Coordinates of C-alpha atoms and ligand atoms in Angstrom, one line a residue:
M1 CA -3.3 -19.2 5.8
E2 CA -6.6 -17.6 4.7
I3 CA -7.7 -14.4 6.1
Q4 CA -11.1 -13.6 5.9
V5 CA -12.3 -10.0 5.3
H6 CA -15.9 -8.6 5.9
T7 CA -16.8 -5.5 4.3
D8 CA -19.7 -3.7 3.6
Q9 CA -19.4 -3.9 -0.2
R10 CA -18.6 -7.8 -0.4
D11 CA -16.9 -10.2 1.7
Y12 CA -13.5 -11.9 0.3
T13 CA -10.3 -14.1 1.1
V14 CA -7.0 -13.4 1.5
T15 CA -4.5 -16.3 0.7
V16 CA -1.0 -16.2 2.0
E17 CA 0.7 -19.1 0.8
R18 CA 4.1 -19.9 -0.9
G19 CA 3.4 -21.2 -4.2
S20 CA -0.2 -19.8 -4.1
L21 CA 1.1 -18.5 -7.9
S22 CA 0.6 -21.7 -9.4
K23 CA -3.3 -22.0 -7.9
V24 CA -4.5 -19.0 -8.7
R25 CA -7.4 -21.1 -11.3
G26 CA -8.2 -23.4 -8.4
I27 CA -8.4 -20.3 -5.9
I28 CA -11.0 -18.3 -7.8
G29 CA -12.9 -21.4 -8.6
D30 CA -14.5 -20.0 -11.3
D31 CA -14.5 -20.4 -15.3
A32 CA -15.3 -17.0 -15.9
H33 CA -13.1 -15.3 -18.6
V34 CA -10.4 -13.4 -16.8
F35 CA -8.4 -10.0 -18.2
I36 CA -5.2 -9.5 -16.8
V37 CA -3.1 -6.4 -15.9
S38 CA 0.4 -6.5 -15.3
D39 CA 3.5 -3.9 -15.9
S40 CA 6.7 -4.1 -17.5
G41 CA 8.5 -4.5 -14.3
V42 CA 7.1 -7.4 -12.8
P43 CA 9.4 -10.4 -14.2
Q44 CA 8.6 -12.4 -16.9
K45 CA 8.6 -15.7 -15.1
W46 CA 5.6 -14.5 -12.5
K47 CA 3.3 -13.6 -15.6
D48 CA 4.4 -17.2 -17.1
I49 CA 3.0 -18.9 -14.4
L50 CA -0.2 -16.8 -14.3
C51 CA -0.7 -16.8 -17.4
G52 CA -0.3 -20.8 -18.2
Q53 CA -3.4 -21.0 -15.9
F54 CA -5.7 -18.9 -18.2
P55 CA -4.9 -19.7 -21.6
D56 CA -7.4 -18.1 -23.2
A57 CA -6.6 -14.6 -21.8
H58 CA -5.3 -11.2 -22.3
M59 CA -2.4 -9.5 -20.3
H60 CA -2.5 -5.9 -20.5
V61 CA 0.8 -4.9 -19.7
F62 CA 1.5 -1.2 -18.9
E63 CA 4.9 0.5 -18.4
Q64 CA 5.9 0.2 -15.3
G65 CA 6.6 3.2 -12.5
E66 CA 4.3 5.8 -10.8
A67 CA 4.0 8.0 -14.3
S68 CA 1.4 5.2 -15.7
K69 CA -0.7 6.1 -12.7
N70 CA -2.3 8.2 -14.8
I71 CA -6.1 8.7 -17.0
D72 CA -4.5 8.0 -20.3
V73 CA -3.4 4.4 -18.8
F74 CA -6.6 4.0 -17.2
R75 CA -8.1 4.3 -20.4
E76 CA -5.9 2.4 -22.4
I77 CA -6.8 -0.4 -20.0
L78 CA -10.4 0.2 -20.2
E79 CA -10.5 0.5 -23.9
D80 CA -8.4 -3.0 -24.6
M81 CA -11.0 -4.7 -22.3
L82 CA -13.7 -3.8 -24.6
A83 CA -11.8 -4.3 -27.3
C84 CA -11.7 -8.2 -25.9
R85 CA -15.2 -8.3 -25.1
I86 CA -14.7 -8.4 -21.4
S87 CA -18.5 -9.1 -19.9
R88 CA -19.7 -8.0 -16.7
N89 CA -19.6 -11.4 -15.4
D90 CA -15.3 -11.6 -16.0
I91 CA -12.7 -10.8 -13.9
L92 CA -10.1 -8.9 -14.2
I93 CA -6.4 -10.0 -12.2
A94 CA -3.9 -7.2 -11.3
L95 CA -0.2 -8.9 -10.9
G96 CA 1.7 -6.1 -9.5
G97 CA 2.6 -4.1 -7.0
G98 CA 0.6 -0.8 -5.7
V99 CA 0.8 1.0 -8.9
T100 CA -0.6 -2.0 -11.0
G101 CA -3.4 -2.9 -8.1
D102 CA -4.6 0.8 -7.9
L103 CA -5.0 1.5 -11.4
A104 CA -6.5 -2.3 -12.1
G105 CA -8.6 -2.0 -9.2
F106 CA -9.9 1.3 -10.3
A107 CA -10.7 0.0 -14.1
A108 CA -12.8 -3.4 -12.3
S109 CA -14.6 -0.3 -10.3
A110 CA -15.4 1.8 -13.5
Y111 CA -16.2 -1.2 -16.1
M112 CA -19.6 -1.7 -16.7
R113 CA -20.2 0.2 -13.0
G114 CA -18.0 -2.6 -11.6
I115 CA -16.8 -6.2 -12.3
R116 CA -14.7 -8.3 -9.6
Y117 CA -10.7 -8.3 -9.6
V118 CA -8.7 -10.3 -7.9
N119 CA -5.7 -8.6 -6.7
I120 CA -2.1 -10.5 -6.9
P121 CA 0.5 -8.3 -5.3
T122 CA 3.7 -8.8 -6.1
T123 CA 5.8 -5.8 -4.2
S124 CA 6.1 -5.6 -0.2
L125 CA 4.2 -3.1 0.2
S126 CA 1.5 -4.2 -2.1
M127 CA 1.5 -7.4 -0.3
I128 CA 1.3 -6.2 3.3
D129 CA -0.5 -2.6 2.5
S130 CA -2.5 -1.8 -0.6
G131 CA -3.3 -5.3 -1.7
I132 CA -6.5 -5.2 0.4
G133 CA -8.8 -2.2 1.5
G134 CA -10.5 -1.7 -1.7
K135 CA -9.1 1.8 -2.0
T136 CA -7.9 2.4 -6.2
A137 CA -7.1 5.3 -7.4
I138 CA -5.0 7.0 -10.3
D139 CA -2.7 10.7 -10.0
L140 CA -4.4 13.5 -11.5
N141 CA -1.9 16.6 -13.3
G142 CA 0.4 15.6 -10.5
V143 CA -2.3 15.4 -7.7
K144 CA -1.7 12.1 -6.2
N145 CA -5.0 9.3 -5.8
C146 CA -7.0 12.4 -6.8
V147 CA -9.3 10.8 -8.7
G148 CA -10.3 6.8 -7.5
A149 CA -12.7 4.8 -5.8
F150 CA -13.5 2.7 -3.1
W151 CA -13.8 -0.8 -4.8
Q152 CA -13.3 -4.0 -3.1
P153 CA -11.6 -7.3 -4.6
Y154 CA -13.3 -10.3 -4.7
A155 CA -9.9 -12.5 -3.8
V156 CA -6.6 -11.0 -2.9
I157 CA -3.8 -13.7 -3.6
V158 CA -0.3 -13.3 -1.7
D159 CA 2.7 -15.7 -3.0
P160 CA 5.8 -14.5 -1.1
D161 CA 8.1 -16.4 -3.0
I162 CA 7.1 -13.7 -5.7
L163 CA 9.5 -11.5 -3.7
S164 CA 12.9 -13.3 -4.6
T165 CA 12.9 -11.3 -7.3
L166 CA 12.0 -8.0 -5.7
P167 CA 15.3 -5.4 -5.3
E168 CA 16.4 -4.9 -2.0
R169 CA 15.5 -1.2 -1.9
H170 CA 12.0 -2.5 -3.1
L171 CA 12.2 -5.0 -0.1
N172 CA 12.7 -2.7 2.4
N173 CA 10.4 0.0 1.0
G174 CA 7.3 -2.1 1.8
M175 CA 8.9 -3.1 5.0
A176 CA 8.3 0.7 6.5
E177 CA 4.7 0.1 6.3
A178 CA 4.7 -2.7 8.4
V179 CA 7.4 -1.2 11.1
K180 CA 4.2 1.5 11.2
E181 CA 2.0 -1.1 11.9
G182 CA 4.1 -3.2 14.5
L183 CA 4.1 0.7 16.1
I184 CA 0.5 1.6 16.3
R185 CA -1.2 -2.2 16.7
D186 CA 1.5 -5.0 17.3
P187 CA 4.7 -4.8 19.6
A188 CA 5.4 -8.3 18.7
L189 CA 5.6 -7.2 14.9
F190 CA 7.9 -4.6 16.1
A191 CA 9.9 -6.1 17.7
L192 CA 10.4 -9.0 14.8
F193 CA 12.1 -6.0 13.2
E194 CA 14.8 -5.8 16.0
Q195 CA 16.0 -9.1 15.3
D196 CA 19.2 -9.8 12.1
D197 CA 16.8 -12.4 10.8
W198 CA 13.8 -10.4 10.4
K199 CA 14.2 -11.7 6.7
D200 CA 13.5 -14.9 8.4
H201 CA 9.8 -13.9 9.2
L202 CA 8.4 -12.0 6.0
D203 CA 5.3 -14.6 5.9
E204 CA 4.5 -14.3 9.5
I205 CA 5.0 -10.1 9.2
I206 CA 2.9 -10.4 5.9
T207 CA 0.1 -12.0 7.7
R208 CA 0.6 -10.0 10.9
C209 CA 0.3 -7.1 8.8
L210 CA -2.7 -8.1 6.8
V211 CA -4.6 -8.7 9.7
I212 CA -4.2 -5.2 11.5
K213 CA -5.2 -3.8 8.2
R214 CA -8.1 -6.1 7.7
D215 CA -9.5 -5.6 11.7
I216 CA -9.0 -1.8 10.9
V217 CA -10.4 -1.7 7.6
E218 CA -13.6 -3.7 8.9
Q219 CA -14.1 -1.4 11.7
D220 CA -13.7 1.7 9.3
E221 CA -14.5 0.8 5.7
R222 CA -14.3 4.7 4.6
E223 CA -11.7 6.4 6.3
S224 CA -13.0 8.1 9.2
G225 CA -12.2 7.3 12.5
E226 CA -9.9 3.8 13.6
R227 CA -8.6 3.6 9.9
K228 CA -6.5 7.3 10.0
L229 CA -4.2 5.2 12.5
L230 CA -3.0 3.8 9.4
N231 CA -1.8 7.5 8.8
F232 CA 0.9 7.3 10.7
G233 CA 4.4 8.8 9.6
H234 CA 2.2 10.1 6.4
T235 CA 1.1 13.3 7.5
F236 CA 4.7 14.5 6.9
G237 CA 5.2 11.8 4.9
H238 CA 3.6 12.6 2.1
A239 CA 5.1 16.5 2.2
Y240 CA 7.9 14.3 2.0
E241 CA 6.7 12.6 -1.1
S242 CA 5.8 15.4 -3.0
W243 CA 9.0 17.6 -2.2
H244 CA 11.0 15.0 -3.5
G245 CA 8.9 14.3 -6.4
F246 CA 6.8 10.8 -6.8
G247 CA 9.3 7.8 -7.5
T248 CA 12.1 9.9 -6.8
C249 CA 12.1 9.2 -2.6
L250 CA 10.1 6.3 -2.7
H251 CA 6.8 6.1 -0.5
G252 CA 7.8 3.8 2.3
E253 CA 10.9 5.9 2.6
C254 CA 9.2 9.0 3.1
V255 CA 7.1 7.2 6.0
A256 CA 10.3 6.3 7.9
M257 CA 11.1 9.8 7.6
G258 CA 7.7 11.0 8.7
M259 CA 7.4 8.5 11.7
M260 CA 10.7 9.9 13.1
T261 CA 9.6 13.4 12.4
V262 CA 6.3 12.9 14.1
L263 CA 7.6 10.7 17.6
N264 CA 7.9 12.3 21.1
D265 CA 8.9 9.2 23.2
P266 CA 12.6 9.4 23.1
E267 CA 13.0 5.7 23.5
I268 CA 11.0 4.9 20.9
K269 CA 12.9 6.7 19.1
I270 CA 15.8 5.1 19.6
R271 CA 14.3 1.6 18.9
L272 CA 13.0 3.2 15.5
H273 CA 16.3 4.6 14.6
N274 CA 17.6 1.2 14.9
V275 CA 15.5 -0.5 12.9
L276 CA 15.3 1.8 10.7
Q277 CA 19.3 1.1 10.1
R278 CA 19.1 -2.2 9.9
L279 CA 16.4 -1.7 6.9
Q280 CA 18.3 1.0 5.3
L281 CA 15.5 3.3 5.2
P282 CA 16.4 7.1 5.9
E283 CA 15.4 9.0 8.8
T284 CA 15.7 12.5 8.1
C285 CA 15.1 15.0 4.8
S286 CA 16.7 17.5 3.4
A287 CA 13.5 19.3 2.0
D288 CA 13.1 23.1 2.5
K289 CA 11.7 23.2 6.1
E290 CA 9.0 26.2 4.6
D291 CA 8.0 24.1 1.8
I292 CA 7.1 21.1 3.9
F293 CA 5.4 23.4 6.3
R294 CA 2.9 24.6 3.0
L295 CA 2.2 20.8 2.3
V296 CA 1.3 19.6 5.0
M297 CA -1.1 22.6 5.8
N298 CA -2.5 22.1 2.2
D299 CA -2.8 18.5 2.8
K300 CA -6.2 16.6 2.4
K301 CA -6.3 16.0 6.1
A302 CA -5.6 18.9 7.4
D303 CA -8.8 21.2 8.2
H304 CA -8.8 25.0 9.5
G305 CA -5.5 25.2 10.7
T306 CA -5.0 21.8 12.4
V307 CA -4.0 18.5 11.4
T308 CA -5.2 15.2 12.6
I309 CA -1.4 13.7 13.3
V310 CA -1.1 10.2 14.7
Q311 CA 1.0 9.4 17.8
V312 CA 2.4 6.5 19.3
D313 CA 3.2 7.2 23.6
E314 CA 3.4 3.2 23.9
I315 CA 4.3 0.7 21.2
G316 CA 1.4 -1.2 19.9
N317 CA -0.7 1.6 21.1
G318 CA -1.5 4.8 18.1
H319 CA -3.6 7.5 18.9
L320 CA -4.9 10.4 17.3
E321 CA -4.0 14.1 18.2
T322 CA -5.0 17.2 16.4
W323 CA -2.1 19.6 16.2
S324 CA -2.1 23.8 15.3
S325 CA 0.5 24.8 12.6
E326 CA 2.4 26.2 15.2
Q327 CA 3.2 22.6 16.3
I328 CA 3.9 21.8 13.3
K329 CA 5.9 24.7 12.6
E330 CA 8.0 24.0 15.9
R331 CA 8.4 20.4 14.9
L332 CA 10.0 21.1 11.8
E333 CA 12.3 23.7 13.4
A334 CA 13.5 21.0 15.8
I335 CA 14.2 18.5 13.4
Ligands
NAD1 N1 -4.6 1.8 -2.2 C1 -3.8 1.8 -1.0 O1 -4.4 1.3 -0.2 C2 -2.7 2.1 -1.3 C3 -1.7 2.5 -0.1 C4 0.0 2.3 -0.3 C5 0.4 2.4 -1.5 N2 -0.7 2.7 -2.5 C6 0.4 2.6 -4.0 O2 1.0 2.0 -3.9 C7 1.9 2.7 -4.9 C8 3.2 2.5 -4.9 O3 3.4 0.8 -5.1 P1 4.7 -0.5 -4.7 O4 5.5 0.3 -3.7 O5 4.5 -1.5 -5.1 O6 5.5 0.6 -6.5 P2 4.9 -0.5 -8.0 O7 3.8 -0.6 -8.1 O8 5.3 0.8 -8.8 O9 6.1 -1.3 -7.8 C9 7.7 -0.9 -7.6 C10 8.8 -1.5 -8.7 O10 8.6 -3.0 -8.8 C11 8.6 -3.9 -9.7 N3 7.8 -5.2 -9.3 C12 7.1 -5.4 -8.9 N4 6.9 -6.7 -8.4 C13 7.8 -7.1 -8.7 C14 9.1 -8.5 -8.0 N5 8.5 -9.7 -8.0 N6 10.3 -8.8 -8.6 C15 10.7 -7.4 -9.4 N7 10.4 -6.2 -9.3 C16 8.7 -6.2 -9.2 C17 7.6 -2.4 -11.0 O11 7.6 -3.6 -12.1 C18 8.1 -1.8 -10.5 O12 9.1 -0.8 -11.0 C19 1.3 4.0 -5.0 O13 1.2 4.5 -6.1 C20 0.6 4.0 -3.7 O14 0.2 5.5 -4.4 C21 -1.9 2.1 -2.2
ZN2 ZN1 1.5 4.3 3.3

C-alpha cells in the first residue's frame, strides 16, 4: 500500500508493506550514495537486510535511548557524514524508532543546508506517528525537542514485519497513539482495539493512523490549527512524562494517562479504560498534583494562563477547548 503525502516542502510516498525492508534500494530508485543512521538496540538482522542492499554505505550506530537525542550525538553524526564525504546529492537513511528518526532527520536537515533522508521506522510509535510529518529535533539541557527543524523525508518505508522483534511494552506504547487517533478521528480504528484480536490487524492500524496523520499534516504543516488535535492526551501526558523523567514512563504510556485525565464523557472513559487494560497501558499517575499543575502551565502550549486542550465528546470527533488554570487545577484534584 502506498500513501502519498503532499507538503509545501516536498511530496513523498509512504510505502506500507511486509518485506519492504528488503526492497529499499528499488523503492528509493536512485543510485546516490547513502549514509545510514541506526541505534544499538535495533536488532542486527534488520541492519543486515538494509546494509546488504548498499555495500558501500557507512552505518553510524549510536547508543539506544532518549539520552542520545542530544547535541553531542547530533554533532558526531554530522562529523561522521563529513568524514564519509557525504555530498548534497546523497541520501541519509534512518533505521530505528522515534529517537533515530528525530536525530537523523535533524542531521539531514542541517547537513549542507539539507539533504534528502529516507525514514525506515522500526517501532510501533515511529511507524504510526513520528515517521511522517517532518518534525525533527533533539533535546537540550533536559528540555525535550527544544532544538529542531521541519524537514520532510524523501520517502518513508514501513515494514510491519520489523515489529516482530519489538518488546511488548514498546509495541503497546506506540499503540497509545493509535488509540488517540481513533478517538479524535476514526471510530473504526478505535473499535479495532475493542477486540481481543487487535494484533491481527496491525497493518490496518498502521495504515489508518498514517492516513489520519497525513490528512492532518497536509492541512496544517506547521501546527497552527488542525494539527493540534494530535495533541489529545499530550498536555497532561507531557507533564507526566517530564515528572517521571524521560524514558522511565514511556511517551505513549503518559499519553494514555493524559487521555484519561482530560476526557469528560463517562461512557467514552469506560470504553477507553477497557482498551487501555487490554493494551496493558496505565491510566492514572502517582505524580504530585502541584508539580503536574506547574508543568502543564509551563508547557509551550500554555498561553497567558490558559491552556489549549483537545477534548473528545464523541468518538472520532476531537475538538479544541481553552481551559483556564482553575479548570486544570480542578481536574487534577478530581482524579
Ligand atoms: N517527530 C515526531 O513527530 C515525533 C512524534 C512522537 C514522538 N517522537 C519522538 O520519538 C521518540 C520515541 O520513539 P520510540 O518510542 O520509537 O523510541 P526509541 O526510538 O527509543 O525506540 C525504543 C527502543 O526500541 C529499540 N528498537 C527499535 N526498533 C526495534 C525493533 N524492531 N526490535 C527491537 N527493538 C527495537 C530501540 O533501540 C530503543 O531502545 C521520542 O524521542 C519522541 O520525542 C517524535
Ligand atoms: Zn505523542
